[in-house]
């Protein structure tokens, strides 16, 4: 009876796997064919990524002289930064991600097609990454994608022991304040943490 019940449970999980958007990216791991229910559940129902301590800053480039208001008023170049804390509830680890870039008000700046590395967690084989999914045309409004690679030889046996989870592309707005030639933005406390659903995996 226990064997029959296990087969039924695994069959139901595999049926869900076929319909799940989590398979929007190819999953090559042999773990996808295992009968271990906890592995299948980890693939079908991963926990969300979390973003906290989200801050953004934009300041006109004034040739290194932020007090030269005349130079700032004529400048069309902005130095911008986005920083946040990235947590993966699937591994209970986190790190800080930050990116700085220049934006010309008179030109289109395309987002990088590749992922930027976040701060090193000093955990073997673990990397946190993120990228813009759309050009940030309005400062304080961002669309990004997140990725987290980690070492898990128990649920994902060798040679597939470093899976990577990907979030959906998600949009968020920060609350901004303006002072002279600077703009500072933060995530309102009531909206923290931001949840980024995980919907794909490769290994």
mmCIF file of C-alpha atoms in Angstrom:
data_model
loop_
_atom_site.group_PDB
_atom_site.id
_atom_site.type_symbol
_atom_site.label_atom_id
_atom_site.label_comp_id
_atom_site.label_asym_id
_atom_site.label_seq_id
_atom_site.Cartn_x
_atom_site.Cartn_y
_atom_site.Cartn_z
ATOM 1 C CA UNK A 1 0.000 0.000 0.000
ATOM 2 C CA UNK A 2 2.830 2.404 0.868
ATOM 3 C CA UNK A 3 4.493 1.672 -2.487
ATOM 4 C CA UNK A 4 1.263 2.390 -4.374
ATOM 5 C CA UNK A 5 0.742 5.630 -2.439
ATOM 6 C CA UNK A 6 4.312 6.753 -3.145
ATOM 7 C CA UNK A 7 3.851 6.068 -6.856
ATOM 8 C CA UNK A 8 0.626 8.098 -6.823
ATOM 9 C CA UNK A 9 2.295 11.039 -5.061
ATOM 10 C CA UNK A 10 5.271 11.035 -7.432
ATOM 11 C CA UNK A 11 2.941 10.751 -10.413
ATOM 12 C CA UNK A 12 0.960 13.766 -9.229
ATOM 13 C CA UNK A 13 4.135 15.773 -8.708
ATOM 14 C CA UNK A 14 5.407 14.915 -12.187
ATOM 15 C CA UNK A 15 2.046 15.929 -13.620
ATOM 16 C CA UNK A 16 2.382 19.307 -11.920
ATOM 17 C CA UNK A 17 5.936 19.609 -13.220
ATOM 18 C CA UNK A 18 4.738 19.370 -16.801
ATOM 19 C CA UNK A 19 2.294 22.225 -16.279
ATOM 20 C CA UNK A 20 4.546 24.350 -14.069
ATOM 21 C CA UNK A 21 6.067 27.622 -15.382
ATOM 22 C CA UNK A 22 9.141 26.606 -13.372
ATOM 23 C CA UNK A 23 10.148 24.544 -16.412
ATOM 24 C CA UNK A 24 10.325 27.644 -18.608
ATOM 25 C CA UNK A 25 14.086 26.980 -18.592
ATOM 26 C CA UNK A 26 15.583 23.595 -19.319
ATOM 27 C CA UNK A 27 16.197 21.395 -16.279
ATOM 28 C CA UNK A 28 18.910 18.851 -17.031
ATOM 29 C CA UNK A 29 19.492 17.409 -13.586
ATOM 30 C CA UNK A 30 18.939 13.698 -13.019
ATOM 31 C CA UNK A 31 17.140 14.809 -9.876
ATOM 32 C CA UNK A 32 14.095 15.634 -12.004
ATOM 33 C CA UNK A 33 13.496 11.923 -12.569
ATOM 34 C CA UNK A 34 14.064 10.804 -9.004
ATOM 35 C CA UNK A 35 11.236 9.552 -6.833
ATOM 36 C CA UNK A 36 12.428 11.614 -3.873
ATOM 37 C CA UNK A 37 9.464 13.848 -3.183
ATOM 38 C CA UNK A 38 11.494 16.578 -1.452
ATOM 39 C CA UNK A 39 13.621 17.096 -4.583
ATOM 40 C CA UNK A 40 10.577 17.424 -6.816
ATOM 41 C CA UNK A 41 8.937 19.803 -4.366
ATOM 42 C CA UNK A 42 12.105 21.928 -4.271
ATOM 43 C CA UNK A 43 11.922 22.238 -8.050
ATOM 44 C CA UNK A 44 8.185 22.888 -8.270
ATOM 45 C CA UNK A 45 7.669 25.147 -5.291
ATOM 46 C CA UNK A 46 10.887 27.063 -4.517
ATOM 47 C CA UNK A 47 10.656 29.892 -2.016
ATOM 48 C CA UNK A 48 10.801 33.514 -3.119
ATOM 49 C CA UNK A 49 13.884 35.669 -3.328
ATOM 50 C CA UNK A 50 13.716 38.701 -1.015
ATOM 51 C CA UNK A 51 14.997 42.235 -1.519
ATOM 52 C CA UNK A 52 15.539 44.536 1.470
ATOM 53 C CA UNK A 53 17.443 47.751 2.175
ATOM 54 C CA UNK A 54 16.815 48.961 -1.372
ATOM 55 C CA UNK A 55 18.410 52.337 -2.104
ATOM 56 C CA UNK A 56 19.038 54.305 -5.275
ATOM 57 C CA UNK A 57 20.873 57.566 -5.835
ATOM 58 C CA UNK A 58 21.180 59.852 -8.835
ATOM 59 C CA UNK A 59 23.346 62.962 -9.061
ATOM 60 C CA UNK A 60 24.276 65.179 -11.956
ATOM 61 C CA UNK A 61 27.852 64.868 -13.083
ATOM 62 C CA UNK A 62 29.438 68.259 -12.494
ATOM 63 C CA UNK A 63 33.042 67.517 -13.392
ATOM 64 C CA UNK A 64 33.745 66.461 -9.824
ATOM 65 C CA UNK A 65 32.412 69.717 -8.362
ATOM 66 C CA UNK A 66 28.970 69.098 -6.887
ATOM 67 C CA UNK A 67 28.888 72.650 -5.497
ATOM 68 C CA UNK A 68 29.197 74.238 -8.917
ATOM 69 C CA UNK A 69 25.468 74.746 -9.476
ATOM 70 C CA UNK A 70 25.949 76.438 -12.845
ATOM 71 C CA UNK A 71 27.903 73.455 -14.169
ATOM 72 C CA UNK A 72 25.286 71.073 -12.766
ATOM 73 C CA UNK A 73 22.433 72.943 -14.392
ATOM 74 C CA UNK A 74 24.014 72.606 -17.823
ATOM 75 C CA UNK A 75 25.102 68.992 -17.359
ATOM 76 C CA UNK A 76 23.005 66.246 -18.925
ATOM 77 C CA UNK A 77 24.968 63.337 -17.454
ATOM 78 C CA UNK A 78 23.917 61.568 -14.258
ATOM 79 C CA UNK A 79 25.863 59.230 -11.985
ATOM 80 C CA UNK A 80 23.412 56.634 -10.698
ATOM 81 C CA UNK A 81 23.558 53.732 -8.252
ATOM 82 C CA UNK A 82 21.174 50.972 -7.148
ATOM 83 C CA UNK A 83 21.946 48.896 -4.038
ATOM 84 C CA UNK A 84 19.957 46.183 -2.252
ATOM 85 C CA UNK A 85 20.239 43.172 0.011
ATOM 86 C CA UNK A 86 19.431 39.922 -1.826
ATOM 87 C CA UNK A 87 18.267 36.915 0.229
ATOM 88 C CA UNK A 88 17.425 33.415 -0.996
ATOM 89 C CA UNK A 89 15.049 31.691 1.416
ATOM 90 C CA UNK A 90 15.857 28.355 -0.229
ATOM 91 C CA UNK A 91 19.374 28.448 1.213
ATOM 92 C CA UNK A 92 18.977 31.081 3.965
ATOM 93 C CA UNK A 93 21.940 33.032 2.653
ATOM 94 C CA UNK A 94 22.186 36.628 1.492
ATOM 95 C CA UNK A 95 24.503 39.262 0.113
ATOM 96 C CA UNK A 96 24.611 42.876 -1.070
ATOM 97 C CA UNK A 97 24.178 43.784 -4.736
ATOM 98 C CA UNK A 98 25.166 47.137 -6.157
ATOM 99 C CA UNK A 99 25.579 48.693 -9.579
ATOM 100 C CA UNK A 100 26.721 52.146 -10.661
ATOM 101 C CA UNK A 101 26.274 53.575 -14.133
ATOM 102 C CA UNK A 102 26.216 56.839 -16.050
ATOM 103 C CA UNK A 103 23.104 58.046 -17.826
ATOM 104 C CA UNK A 104 22.952 60.756 -20.436
ATOM 105 C CA UNK A 105 19.610 62.526 -20.491
ATOM 106 C CA UNK A 106 19.961 62.986 -24.247
ATOM 107 C CA UNK A 107 20.831 59.381 -25.061
ATOM 108 C CA UNK A 108 19.316 55.938 -24.586
ATOM 109 C CA UNK A 109 21.220 53.655 -22.229
ATOM 110 C CA UNK A 110 20.570 49.982 -22.886
ATOM 111 C CA UNK A 111 20.675 47.560 -19.925
ATOM 112 C CA UNK A 112 23.464 45.024 -19.868
ATOM 113 C CA UNK A 113 22.405 41.674 -21.353
ATOM 114 C CA UNK A 114 24.663 39.860 -18.882
ATOM 115 C CA UNK A 115 24.252 39.408 -15.147
ATOM 116 C CA UNK A 116 26.259 41.492 -12.684
ATOM 117 C CA UNK A 117 27.857 39.699 -9.760
ATOM 118 C CA UNK A 118 26.853 40.661 -6.242
ATOM 119 C CA UNK A 119 29.230 40.677 -3.264
ATOM 120 C CA UNK A 120 31.039 37.390 -2.620
ATOM 121 C CA UNK A 121 29.452 35.315 0.162
ATOM 122 C CA UNK A 122 32.679 33.274 0.564
ATOM 123 C CA UNK A 123 30.609 30.095 0.351
ATOM 124 C CA UNK A 124 31.973 27.515 -2.079
ATOM 125 C CA UNK A 125 30.362 27.615 -5.548
ATOM 126 C CA UNK A 126 27.788 30.223 -4.478
ATOM 127 C CA UNK A 127 27.126 33.303 -6.603
ATOM 128 C CA UNK A 128 24.376 35.932 -6.521
ATOM 129 C CA UNK A 129 23.691 37.858 -9.734
ATOM 130 C CA UNK A 130 21.198 40.331 -11.170
ATOM 131 C CA UNK A 131 20.534 42.439 -14.252
ATOM 132 C CA UNK A 132 18.222 45.106 -15.599
ATOM 133 C CA UNK A 133 15.460 43.668 -17.758
ATOM 134 C CA UNK A 134 14.436 47.090 -19.059
ATOM 135 C CA UNK A 135 16.256 50.377 -19.450
ATOM 136 C CA UNK A 136 15.628 52.451 -16.281
ATOM 137 C CA UNK A 137 14.192 55.488 -18.076
ATOM 138 C CA UNK A 138 12.485 56.875 -14.946
ATOM 139 C CA UNK A 139 14.842 56.906 -11.995
ATOM 140 C CA UNK A 140 13.334 55.041 -9.025
ATOM 141 C CA UNK A 141 11.387 52.644 -11.247
ATOM 142 C CA UNK A 142 13.216 49.425 -12.081
ATOM 143 C CA UNK A 143 12.594 46.082 -13.780
ATOM 144 C CA UNK A 144 15.187 43.449 -12.888
ATOM 145 C CA UNK A 145 15.871 39.722 -12.855
ATOM 146 C CA UNK A 146 17.748 37.830 -10.129
ATOM 147 C CA UNK A 147 19.787 34.617 -10.156
ATOM 148 C CA UNK A 148 21.355 32.522 -7.403
ATOM 149 C CA UNK A 149 23.739 29.569 -7.842
ATOM 150 C CA UNK A 150 24.602 27.356 -4.886
ATOM 151 C CA UNK A 151 26.141 24.004 -4.021
ATOM 152 C CA UNK A 152 23.669 21.263 -3.044
ATOM 153 C CA UNK A 153 25.063 17.737 -3.592
ATOM 154 C CA UNK A 154 22.279 16.163 -1.516
ATOM 155 C CA UNK A 155 19.260 17.230 -3.568
ATOM 156 C CA UNK A 156 21.225 17.575 -6.815
ATOM 157 C CA UNK A 157 23.840 14.800 -7.045
ATOM 158 C CA UNK A 158 27.066 15.228 -9.006
ATOM 159 C CA UNK A 159 27.641 16.343 -11.708
ATOM 160 C CA UNK A 160 24.543 18.551 -11.281
ATOM 161 C CA UNK A 161 25.302 19.775 -7.776
ATOM 162 C CA UNK A 162 25.316 23.537 -8.495
ATOM 163 C CA UNK A 163 21.774 24.540 -9.504
ATOM 164 C CA UNK A 164 20.846 28.108 -10.391
ATOM 165 C CA UNK A 165 17.451 29.571 -9.504
ATOM 166 C CA UNK A 166 16.073 32.476 -11.548
ATOM 167 C CA UNK A 167 13.389 34.950 -10.532
ATOM 168 C CA UNK A 168 10.651 36.267 -12.736
ATOM 169 C CA UNK A 169 11.385 39.671 -14.247
ATOM 170 C CA UNK A 170 9.769 41.961 -11.733
ATOM 171 C CA UNK A 171 8.975 45.642 -11.421
ATOM 172 C CA UNK A 172 9.224 47.866 -8.350
ATOM 173 C CA UNK A 173 8.961 51.553 -7.500
ATOM 174 C CA UNK A 174 10.977 53.423 -4.902
ATOM 175 C CA UNK A 175 9.963 56.580 -3.055
ATOM 176 C CA UNK A 176 12.264 59.430 -4.067
ATOM 177 C CA UNK A 177 13.221 62.794 -2.642
ATOM 178 C CA UNK A 178 14.965 65.585 -4.560
ATOM 179 C CA UNK A 179 17.532 68.032 -3.251
ATOM 180 C CA UNK A 180 19.359 70.406 -5.568
ATOM 181 C CA UNK A 181 21.033 68.205 -8.182
ATOM 182 C CA UNK A 182 20.547 64.926 -6.341
ATOM 183 C CA UNK A 183 17.773 62.331 -6.110
ATOM 184 C CA UNK A 184 17.670 59.735 -3.336
ATOM 185 C CA UNK A 185 15.224 56.823 -3.408
ATOM 186 C CA UNK A 186 14.330 54.120 -0.899
ATOM 187 C CA UNK A 187 11.857 51.289 -0.580
ATOM 188 C CA UNK A 188 9.000 52.268 1.765
ATOM 189 C CA UNK A 189 9.042 50.289 5.007
ATOM 190 C CA UNK A 190 5.503 49.046 4.408
ATOM 191 C CA UNK A 191 6.611 47.432 1.133
ATOM 192 C CA UNK A 192 9.689 45.689 2.534
ATOM 193 C CA UNK A 193 10.697 43.012 1.822
ATOM 194 C CA UNK A 194 10.117 42.815 -1.910
ATOM 195 C CA UNK A 195 9.244 39.280 -3.014
ATOM 196 C CA UNK A 196 10.704 38.042 -6.300
ATOM 197 C CA UNK A 197 9.095 34.687 -7.206
ATOM 198 C CA UNK A 198 11.460 31.985 -8.435
ATOM 199 C CA UNK A 199 10.139 30.435 -11.634
ATOM 200 C CA UNK A 200 13.054 28.709 -13.369
ATOM 201 C CA UNK A 201 16.139 26.611 -12.744
ATOM 202 C CA UNK A 202 19.153 25.265 -14.589
ATOM 203 C CA UNK A 203 22.043 23.149 -13.336
#
